[in-house]
Amino acid sequence: MKIYTYDCIVIGTGAAGYNAACRLKEFGKNVAMISENINFGTSRNTGSDKQTYYKLSLGGKDSDSVFKMASDLFKGGCADGDNALCEAALSVRCFMNLCEAGVEFPVNRYGEYIGYKTDHDPYERATSAGPLTSKFMTEALERKAKNLGIEIFDNCYAAELIKKDNRVCGVLCLDENDEYSAFCCGDIIMATGGPAGIYGDSVYPECHTGSTGLALKAGAKAQNLAMWQYGLASVNPRWNVSGTYMQVLPRFVSVDESGKEYEFLSDYFDDKYEALSLVFLKGYQWPFDEEKAEHGSSQIDMIVYNECVKKHRKVYLDFTKNPFSLDEIDFEKLSTDAYTYLEKADATFGTPIERLEKMNSPAIELYKNKGVDITKEYLEIALCAQHNNGGIAVDKWWQTSIKNLFAVGESAGTHGIKRPGGSALNSGQVGSLRAAQYISQNGGEILSENEFEKLVSDYITQNKKIDVSEKIKKAQRKMSDCAGAVRDKKAIEKLLLDTKKELENFEKNSSRNSYRYYDILITQAAVLTAILGEKYQPDLIQETYLKDGNFINKTRAVRPLPDDENFFENVWRAYRENKNIF
Ligand SMILES: Cc1cc2nc3c(=O)[nH]c(=O)nc-3n(C[C@H](O)[C@H](O)[C@H](O)COP(=O)(O)OP(=O)(O)OC[C@H]3O[C@@H](n4cnc5c(N)ncnc54)[C@H](O)[C@@H]3O)c2cc1C
């Protein structure tokens, strides 16, 4: 087996991974990246109407400050104050790094980065480089990594973290032919993205499954694992149907196994115009929100879930006809918000597709380019998982509970229940910089090749290969049916028992798919445990981790927002003496 030695290994070639590797290289470290496939991952393969990057305000008249931004990141609840402060403090440095690397965030004629408001954002801190912001970030950082001469091992799947006592010292990998190789190193940065593969109904790109289980099985603590963002999305292609897709008031249709169609919203509302007003609201209240599930716009999410999961029907959006067989919509009967907006947009006429053509014609093109002509065809949708606000627990340097193992980007769990839209991309850039800063000053010991080889041999399995693709699909389906946005306690308890059994009887074999399936199962077991124990108190964080072979939950108080005495001369002296940093 081939063994490579580096100071540090970064797992993952998304926006967070590339930034981690570039920073480490710039700080003088001998770093390599490994990736199951350079072109996989959420950053490179996803987007939305106006994909958002959240940063400190850099334009306009309103005053902003690091402390204000940190407070906003913190006050969503269940988030640690030190991470929130770092995400605010390093926001400008990270954002400017992206601009300098070539990401085209728009400026006005004086160079101000004019922003807009996003959800849970009292200022106009959000910006966007268009529908593919995270793709542009990844590509710009990839160019930088190549210019810095960083070695990238493509088609290299990280299967196991190699441990010595309570620290990591290497990674065991599989190449495209399922042959083993290993990397011996002082530090590992996991930038493996969110655990997307645990759900069947998902708007994450199909190529992305994530590897949170890699850290969980090594014993790392996770936190806030039950906190997810879900919303309505088309399933093929995977894309959020937010914004104008809802504001033009499409027809919601479900189809049963015999092919019979139902325009089902009329079964749930006496007043058609109340239903349509809520559909309109879904446009800018995209994520499922428990507080809006009984009387607000998330009723629409619940209804779609009911049609899909409880009634086993497929649900579609039809843009070609007006809902409820209306020849014309009486727009004045909509809520004031909906009516005013559509009137301002000059869109109080015609069919949904005619309104979409008027309000946002690129939205039609987008689907055409992905193979669906919504001017003629139905678009299949579901209530899908989009983002895990929780993840692997990290400290203020994004180091996990296992020494020398860092988690950055969506694999880390630095967000609480509510996060401002766009803060995931900011967090990925800040976390990867923090981890690199720490490692550059406190690099872990690199074991001798002999000692490492002995350790690695314990992790290798040579069993026969079994195809587990169908098993993966079934596990994902079960998870979406009972433990997505709508959660059924009894069904979750049963699923957790079944998942534990599957893990106990797991026949390990040396194929990527087998490792991936194990990763999905162990992550599902952790998420299900977290869901069953969830309490949602804003000042508490729920940790989930393995103890004696079973996942347990433990709550702890959030780490408060730091309030240091910041007198410049004192900070400067301590900085010179390297005392206030680590
Ligand atoms: C539809 C959608 C819209 C979104 N919109 C926004 C938005 O507007 N604003 C915002 O802030 N966030 C948004 N997000 C979230 C954001 O895009 C992600 O959180 C972010 O891109 C994750 O980046 P990352 O670098 O952490 O991981 P990824 O980009 O997912 O990269 C993970 C990398 O790790 C690799 N990898 C994984 N496991 C292994 C393994 N075992 N071995 C080797 N390699 C491995 C993958 O192949 C990939 O290269 C959105 C997400 C979705 C799905």
XYZ file of C-alpha atoms and ligand atoms in Angstrom:
635
model
C 0.000 0.000 0.000
C 1.283 3.442 -0.908
C 1.874 5.754 2.057
C 2.326 9.517 1.616
C 3.533 11.937 4.261
C 2.510 15.613 4.579
C 2.286 18.183 7.368
C -1.472 18.432 6.791
C -4.202 16.833 4.752
C -7.357 18.650 3.671
C -10.267 16.332 2.815
C -12.630 17.874 0.251
C -12.380 20.230 -2.711
C -15.327 22.539 -2.015
C -15.105 26.257 -1.252
C -14.035 25.601 2.353
C -11.468 22.913 1.475
C -9.694 24.979 -1.160
C -9.476 27.953 1.166
C -8.035 25.790 3.952
C -5.351 24.373 1.659
C -4.405 27.767 0.160
C -4.064 29.347 3.602
C -1.962 26.455 4.916
C 0.328 26.670 1.911
C 0.632 30.458 2.304
C 1.519 29.907 5.976
C 4.364 27.617 4.879
C 2.843 24.183 5.433
C 3.403 21.123 3.267
C -0.235 20.394 2.489
C -2.106 18.070 0.119
C -5.794 17.803 -0.693
C -7.706 14.600 -1.193
C -11.077 14.435 -2.889
C -13.454 11.630 -3.803
C -13.893 13.638 -7.005
C -12.631 17.140 -7.630
C -15.910 18.074 -9.319
C -18.224 16.798 -6.563
C -19.516 18.755 -3.581
C -22.271 21.235 -2.872
C -20.327 24.472 -3.447
C -19.400 23.554 -7.000
C -22.715 22.039 -8.020
C -25.469 24.047 -6.444
C -27.044 27.453 -6.548
C -30.282 29.320 -6.153
C -32.134 32.344 -7.524
C -29.581 34.710 -6.026
C -27.105 32.636 -4.030
C -26.191 34.695 -1.033
C -22.905 35.490 0.751
C -23.314 37.140 4.161
C -20.602 39.540 5.307
C -20.037 42.710 7.300
C -21.622 45.707 5.513
C -19.180 47.375 3.124
C -21.386 50.003 1.558
C -24.300 52.334 2.169
C -25.105 54.682 5.042
C -26.083 52.333 7.877
C -23.448 51.723 10.506
C -22.354 48.159 11.109
C -19.705 46.657 13.389
C -18.016 43.353 14.122
C -19.897 43.196 17.415
C -23.279 43.848 15.779
C -22.717 41.155 13.203
C -21.487 38.706 15.862
C -24.589 39.446 17.960
C -26.851 38.736 15.002
C -25.106 35.424 14.312
C -25.345 34.558 18.011
C -28.901 35.608 18.742
C -30.473 33.042 16.408
C -29.996 30.720 19.389
C -28.021 27.507 20.094
C -24.802 28.989 18.633
C -21.460 29.545 20.383
C -20.459 33.184 20.897
C -16.752 32.702 20.152
C -17.484 31.156 16.742
C -19.985 33.947 16.026
C -17.401 36.611 16.912
C -14.739 34.985 14.699
C -17.205 34.699 11.804
C -17.883 38.430 12.113
C -14.286 39.513 12.801
C -12.779 37.653 9.838
C -15.683 38.246 7.491
C -14.062 41.177 5.655
C -10.674 39.485 5.295
C -12.278 36.373 3.844
C -14.659 38.257 1.586
C -11.872 40.444 0.150
C -9.766 37.313 -0.398
C -12.545 35.995 -2.658
C -12.827 39.312 -4.495
C -9.059 39.380 -5.060
C -9.203 35.755 -6.239
C -11.617 36.857 -8.950
C -15.163 36.291 -7.649
C -17.288 39.021 -9.256
C -19.279 40.404 -6.330
C -20.963 43.551 -7.691
C -19.893 47.074 -6.663
C -21.410 50.465 -7.455
C -19.471 53.083 -9.370
C -17.538 54.123 -6.242
C -16.532 50.571 -5.342
C -19.038 50.018 -2.555
C -20.227 46.459 -2.106
C -23.915 47.346 -1.917
C -25.873 44.714 -0.045
C -29.422 43.528 0.492
C -31.345 42.052 3.391
C -31.587 38.318 3.778
C -33.581 36.292 6.331
C -32.714 36.932 10.027
C -30.612 39.927 8.946
C -31.394 43.394 10.335
C -28.774 45.097 8.089
C -28.113 44.814 4.378
C -25.126 42.529 4.787
C -25.946 40.069 2.019
C -24.369 40.071 -1.408
C -24.342 37.697 -4.360
C -22.337 36.963 -7.468
C -25.514 35.537 -9.043
C -27.195 32.122 -8.942
C -23.834 30.298 -8.846
C -21.925 32.234 -6.174
C -20.512 29.133 -4.454
C -19.416 27.641 -7.804
C -17.507 30.827 -8.659
C -15.922 30.795 -5.193
C -14.789 27.190 -5.638
C -13.381 27.807 -9.102
C -11.514 30.966 -8.038
C -9.979 29.207 -5.023
C -9.150 26.168 -7.149
C -7.191 28.421 -9.543
C -5.378 29.860 -6.540
C -4.559 26.384 -5.200
C -3.152 25.375 -8.582
C -1.041 28.556 -8.760
C 0.298 27.792 -5.297
C 1.290 24.323 -6.523
C -0.851 22.438 -4.003
C -0.967 18.713 -4.702
C -4.470 17.332 -5.159
C -5.198 13.609 -5.026
C -8.339 13.224 -7.109
C -10.563 10.109 -6.944
C -9.270 9.509 -3.456
C -12.024 8.668 -0.956
C -11.222 9.137 2.741
C -12.491 5.935 4.357
C -11.055 6.063 7.899
C -9.304 8.572 10.134
C -6.273 6.908 11.695
C -6.004 7.604 15.409
C -3.344 7.306 18.037
C -4.759 7.863 21.530
C -7.101 10.857 21.296
C -5.527 12.434 18.240
C -5.561 11.835 14.513
C -2.355 11.069 12.659
C -3.504 10.071 9.184
C -6.193 9.032 6.716
C -6.883 5.716 5.020
C -8.189 6.175 1.464
C -9.577 4.247 -1.492
C -8.848 5.128 -5.109
C -11.247 4.692 -8.066
C -10.370 0.966 -8.220
C -11.036 0.580 -4.490
C -7.316 0.138 -3.819
C -6.088 1.404 -0.451
C -3.551 4.173 0.101
C -2.776 6.131 3.268
C -1.669 9.615 4.270
C 0.436 10.140 7.370
C 0.187 13.716 8.687
C 0.241 15.993 11.723
C -3.188 17.580 11.168
C -6.339 16.910 9.172
C -8.918 19.443 8.059
C -12.248 17.874 7.176
C -14.028 19.996 4.571
C -16.373 17.231 3.505
C -19.585 19.315 3.366
C -22.973 18.551 4.919
C -24.236 14.986 5.513
C -26.488 15.205 2.453
C -26.620 11.472 1.804
C -28.805 10.696 4.804
C -31.992 11.970 3.093
C -33.854 10.758 0.003
C -35.709 14.027 -0.609
C -32.833 16.408 -1.036
C -31.854 19.497 -2.974
C -28.141 18.880 -2.401
C -26.469 17.895 -5.678
C -26.791 14.164 -6.328
C -23.014 13.718 -6.401
C -22.714 14.933 -2.820
C -23.287 12.621 0.150
C -20.878 14.038 2.756
C -18.752 12.180 5.299
C -19.791 13.332 8.758
C -19.711 9.667 9.820
C -15.943 9.676 9.291
C -15.524 11.911 12.335
C -18.415 10.373 14.303
C -17.035 6.839 14.125
C -13.624 8.170 15.196
C -15.380 9.474 18.343
C -15.749 13.181 17.550
C -18.595 15.086 19.181
C -21.317 16.533 16.984
C -23.702 19.326 17.920
C -27.136 20.605 16.887
C -27.431 17.628 14.536
C -31.230 17.835 14.566
C -31.197 21.366 13.121
C -31.779 21.273 9.370
C -33.159 23.540 6.720
C -35.837 22.032 4.467
C -37.884 23.552 1.679
C -39.760 22.911 -1.555
C -37.500 21.943 -4.430
C -37.722 20.184 -7.754
C -36.263 16.696 -7.579
C -35.036 16.281 -11.146
C -33.153 18.532 -11.601
C -32.564 19.420 -7.965
C -33.270 23.130 -7.568
C -35.167 25.261 -5.024
C -38.530 26.466 -6.264
C -38.326 29.678 -4.275
C -38.806 33.317 -5.332
C -40.751 33.898 -8.509
C -41.465 30.184 -9.045
C -43.988 30.577 -6.207
C -44.902 34.237 -6.658
C -46.398 33.569 -10.089
C -48.924 31.227 -8.381
C -48.453 27.892 -10.167
C -50.970 25.060 -9.989
C -50.098 22.308 -7.436
C -51.002 18.877 -8.787
C -50.541 15.410 -7.303
C -50.753 12.145 -9.219
C -51.527 8.769 -7.635
C -50.198 5.360 -8.683
C -53.044 4.874 -11.188
C -52.195 8.184 -12.858
C -55.219 10.089 -11.492
C -54.587 13.816 -10.957
C -55.659 15.908 -7.978
C -55.444 19.659 -7.614
C -55.049 19.033 -3.951
C -54.779 22.515 -2.383
C -58.576 22.835 -2.606
C -58.863 19.823 -0.217
C -57.035 21.770 2.468
C -58.430 25.317 2.117
C -62.027 26.561 1.929
C -60.860 29.847 0.465
C -58.875 29.508 -2.802
C -57.406 32.968 -2.411
C -56.078 32.196 1.067
C -54.264 29.196 -0.443
C -52.860 31.310 -3.277
C -51.699 34.049 -0.893
C -49.754 31.436 1.079
C -48.230 30.036 -2.114
C -47.119 33.583 -2.952
C -45.555 33.962 0.515
C -43.570 30.715 0.041
C -41.625 32.638 -2.571
C -39.670 34.574 0.010
C -40.336 32.399 3.045
C -38.621 29.441 1.408
C -37.336 27.355 4.340
C -39.834 25.249 6.264
C -40.518 27.024 9.566
C -42.288 25.263 12.417
C -43.721 28.594 13.581
C -45.447 29.045 10.206
C -46.691 25.460 9.959
C -50.141 25.933 11.451
C -51.251 29.301 10.129
C -48.447 30.585 7.901
C -46.820 29.741 4.603
C -45.261 26.473 5.818
C -48.747 24.946 5.626
C -47.917 24.538 1.940
C -44.786 22.506 2.840
C -46.806 20.287 5.173
C -49.468 19.696 2.531
C -46.887 18.727 -0.109
C -45.286 16.348 2.421
C -48.695 14.839 3.146
C -49.418 14.222 -0.524
C -45.967 12.696 -1.152
C -45.350 10.667 1.969
C -48.739 9.878 3.484
C -50.684 9.493 0.238
C -47.780 8.072 -1.813
C -48.421 10.436 -4.710
C -46.030 12.420 -6.847
C -46.423 16.186 -6.593
C -45.878 18.605 -9.474
C -45.989 22.301 -10.255
C -47.889 23.178 -13.408
C -47.114 26.608 -14.803
C -49.220 26.245 -17.939
C -52.659 26.824 -16.365
C -54.083 28.936 -13.589
C -54.904 27.111 -10.355
C -58.403 25.921 -9.472
C -59.555 26.038 -13.138
C -59.727 29.833 -12.928
C -59.742 31.428 -16.370
C -58.472 34.550 -14.708
C -57.255 35.178 -11.192
C -59.038 37.960 -9.336
C -55.771 39.396 -8.007
C -57.508 41.864 -5.703
C -58.751 38.928 -3.650
C -55.166 37.951 -2.751
C -53.484 39.207 0.442
C -52.464 42.875 0.231
C -48.762 41.886 0.078
C -49.264 39.525 -2.827
C -51.555 41.847 -4.752
C -49.324 44.930 -4.305
C -46.211 43.008 -5.328
C -47.737 41.464 -8.433
C -49.289 44.754 -9.445
C -45.942 46.546 -9.051
C -44.321 43.824 -11.149
C -46.991 44.377 -13.832
C -47.908 40.725 -13.523
C -51.640 40.728 -12.717
C -52.618 38.884 -15.873
C -52.529 35.575 -17.749
C -51.209 32.175 -16.731
C -48.343 31.352 -14.299
C -45.871 30.846 -17.154
C -46.876 34.171 -18.746
C -46.328 35.882 -15.411
C -42.976 34.133 -14.987
C -41.927 35.189 -18.483
C -42.728 38.787 -17.493
C -41.153 38.750 -14.029
C -38.123 36.487 -14.427
C -37.614 34.853 -17.819
C -34.146 33.404 -16.879
C -36.035 31.205 -14.388
C -37.641 29.434 -17.379
C -34.305 29.195 -19.203
C -32.675 27.691 -16.136
C -34.939 24.633 -16.273
C -34.698 24.453 -20.077
C -30.921 24.228 -19.738
C -31.367 21.400 -17.246
C -33.714 19.475 -19.553
C -37.217 20.492 -18.358
C -39.414 22.802 -20.401
C -41.795 24.238 -17.816
C -43.694 26.101 -20.545
C -45.085 22.663 -21.471
C -44.139 20.113 -18.790
C -45.004 19.515 -15.143
C -42.135 19.950 -12.657
C -41.900 17.310 -9.919
C -41.278 18.732 -6.432
C -40.880 17.485 -2.834
C -40.085 18.883 0.610
C -36.299 18.555 0.511
C -33.313 18.799 2.862
C -31.006 21.701 1.986
C -28.610 22.445 4.799
C -27.454 21.100 8.157
C -27.071 23.944 10.636
C -25.403 21.531 13.056
C -22.454 19.251 12.398
C -19.158 18.276 13.975
C -18.586 20.294 17.170
C -15.624 22.670 17.000
C -13.884 25.137 19.295
C -12.949 28.710 18.407
C -10.153 27.400 16.133
C -12.520 24.951 14.447
C -10.681 22.076 16.135
C -12.951 19.124 16.938
C -13.047 17.199 20.208
C -10.303 15.008 18.683
C -6.894 16.642 18.751
C -5.396 17.653 15.380
C -8.734 17.061 13.625
C -10.465 20.201 12.344
C -13.886 20.498 10.691
C -14.691 23.466 8.435
C -17.482 24.464 6.067
C -20.772 22.629 6.336
C -19.186 19.625 8.056
C -18.760 21.873 11.135
C -21.731 22.694 13.334
C -21.308 26.370 14.116
C -24.843 27.551 13.312
C -27.787 27.396 15.669
C -31.498 27.115 14.977
C -31.711 30.255 12.888
C -28.899 31.665 10.824
C -28.917 34.659 8.497
C -29.201 33.487 4.873
C -25.740 33.336 3.304
C -23.851 32.830 6.558
C -22.934 29.235 5.618
C -20.582 30.430 2.893
C -19.019 33.041 5.205
C -18.580 30.457 7.947
C -16.801 28.073 5.549
C -14.245 30.724 4.609
C -13.668 31.914 8.178
C -13.462 28.432 9.704
C -10.920 27.268 7.138
C -8.756 30.336 7.781
C -8.949 29.863 11.567
C -8.004 26.179 11.349
C -5.062 26.994 9.061
C -3.887 29.784 11.410
C -3.927 27.407 14.363
C -2.166 24.578 12.551
C 0.522 26.919 11.213
C 1.556 27.707 14.802
C 0.738 24.430 16.532
C 1.315 21.697 13.942
C 0.749 18.137 15.182
C 3.516 15.544 15.396
C 4.081 13.382 12.324
C 4.590 9.716 13.165
C 7.431 7.653 11.731
C 6.425 5.591 8.700
C 6.959 2.378 10.663
C 4.706 3.336 13.514
C 2.074 4.694 11.123
C 2.090 1.542 8.979
C 1.424 -0.584 12.032
C -1.521 1.607 13.045
C -3.020 1.615 9.550
C -3.030 -2.156 9.209
C -5.736 -2.381 11.919
C -8.143 -0.351 9.787
C -7.949 -2.425 6.610
C -10.704 -4.860 5.575
C -10.445 -7.228 2.654
C -13.910 -8.776 2.460
C -15.703 -9.570 -0.753
C -17.483 -6.685 -2.456
C -21.267 -6.426 -2.190
C -23.390 -3.869 -4.064
C -25.225 -1.721 -1.503
C -26.730 0.942 -3.819
C -30.314 -0.241 -3.261
C -29.776 -0.375 0.502
C -28.543 3.224 0.450
C -31.679 4.369 -1.408
C -33.951 2.566 1.058
C -32.188 4.061 4.068
C -32.477 7.556 2.556
C -36.187 7.082 1.793
C -36.997 5.963 5.350
C -35.183 8.963 6.794
C -37.119 11.461 4.628
C -40.428 9.773 5.411
C -40.237 10.187 9.180
C -37.306 12.392 10.173
C -37.255 15.341 7.761
C -39.181 18.568 8.238
C -42.134 16.553 9.562
C -41.035 14.247 12.378
C -42.873 11.243 13.732
C -41.498 10.223 17.148
C -42.685 6.592 17.105
C -41.428 6.022 13.561
C -38.099 7.652 14.463
C -37.666 5.366 17.477
C -38.264 2.350 15.270
C -35.972 3.626 12.531
C -33.216 4.223 15.078
C -33.519 0.620 16.324
C -33.437 -0.714 12.752
C -30.445 1.477 11.890
C -28.533 0.285 14.957
C -29.240 -3.334 13.963
C -28.009 -2.683 10.438
C -24.832 -1.147 11.877
C -24.274 -4.064 14.264
C -24.593 -6.624 11.468
C -22.700 -4.539 8.958
C -20.471 -6.637 6.761
C -17.563 -4.325 6.036
C -15.890 -4.600 2.673
C -13.238 -2.596 0.947
C -15.401 -0.740 -1.572
C -16.171 2.971 -1.544
C -19.877 2.299 -1.634
C -19.704 0.101 1.410
C -17.847 2.813 3.358
C -20.334 5.387 2.085
C -23.281 3.279 3.222
C -21.700 2.844 6.666
C -21.126 6.598 6.829
C -24.770 7.285 5.976
C -26.050 4.783 8.547
C -23.870 6.010 11.395
C -24.779 9.623 10.624
C -28.474 8.711 10.490
C -28.155 7.003 13.877
C -26.574 10.171 15.308
C -29.174 12.496 13.740
C -32.084 10.308 14.880
C -30.660 10.237 18.425
C -30.328 14.024 18.321
C -33.906 14.458 17.060
C -35.301 12.261 19.832
C -33.462 14.290 22.456
C -33.995 17.767 21.016
C -35.035 20.531 23.416
C -34.476 23.798 21.536
C -33.455 26.228 24.217
C -31.582 29.176 22.716
C -28.913 29.177 25.434
C -28.231 25.436 25.211
C -26.391 23.293 22.701
C -27.153 19.640 22.222
C -24.097 17.466 21.731
C -24.356 13.954 20.298
C -21.527 11.430 20.340
C -20.614 7.775 20.660
C -20.245 6.348 24.138
C -19.663 2.619 24.585
C -20.890 1.953 21.068
C -24.129 3.973 21.328
C -24.918 7.590 20.555
C -25.871 9.726 23.523
C -27.105 13.316 23.810
C -25.782 15.832 26.293
C -26.731 19.473 26.582
C -24.301 22.222 27.547
C -24.571 25.978 27.863
C -23.602 27.957 24.757
C -20.183 29.597 24.971
C -21.075 33.285 25.457
C -20.232 36.105 23.094
C -16.744 37.200 24.257
C -16.556 40.633 25.835
C -12.782 41.189 26.226
C -11.250 44.420 27.379
C -9.674 45.579 24.103
C -7.184 48.335 24.919
C -4.939 48.613 21.859
C -1.485 48.703 23.549
C -2.340 45.652 25.652
C -3.648 43.716 22.667
C -0.566 44.681 20.648
C 1.877 43.585 23.352
C 0.142 40.274 23.828
C 0.025 39.788 20.045
C 3.784 40.450 19.741
C 4.410 37.917 22.487
C 1.980 35.484 20.852
C 0.033 35.302 24.101
C -3.470 36.377 23.269
C -3.846 34.119 20.318
C -3.927 30.468 21.324
C -29.658 24.441 -3.120
C -28.709 25.065 -2.142
C -28.646 26.442 -2.039
C -27.767 27.031 -1.109
N -27.710 28.394 -1.014
C -26.866 28.960 -0.132
C -26.763 30.377 -0.046
O -27.437 31.120 -0.767
N -25.881 30.897 0.871
C -25.120 30.109 1.692
O -24.345 30.640 2.506
N -25.193 28.766 1.614
C -26.032 28.178 0.730
N -26.097 26.817 0.654
C -25.194 26.026 1.499
C -23.759 26.050 0.935
O -23.814 25.998 -0.472
C -22.953 24.869 1.482
O -23.053 24.827 2.875
C -21.477 25.005 1.098
O -21.332 25.158 -0.296
C -20.682 23.802 1.584
O -19.335 23.986 1.204
P -18.183 23.033 1.755
O -16.927 23.498 1.139
O -18.286 22.939 3.220
O -18.581 21.567 1.207
P -18.797 21.042 -0.281
O -18.781 22.111 -1.269
O -19.996 20.163 -0.227
O -17.505 20.166 -0.534
C -17.277 18.939 0.095
C -16.122 18.264 -0.569
O -15.718 17.126 0.187
C -15.559 16.009 -0.677
N -15.711 14.796 0.132
C -16.746 14.468 0.940
N -16.494 13.295 1.552
C -15.277 12.893 1.135
C -14.454 11.773 1.433
N -14.834 10.828 2.298
N -13.250 11.669 0.832
C -12.829 12.612 -0.049
N -13.564 13.687 -0.368
C -14.766 13.830 0.228
C -16.627 16.254 -1.742
O -16.439 15.513 -2.896
C -16.431 17.760 -1.961
O -15.306 17.984 -2.798
C -26.954 26.202 -0.281
C -27.018 24.825 -0.401
C -27.880 24.245 -1.325
C -27.920 22.746 -1.442
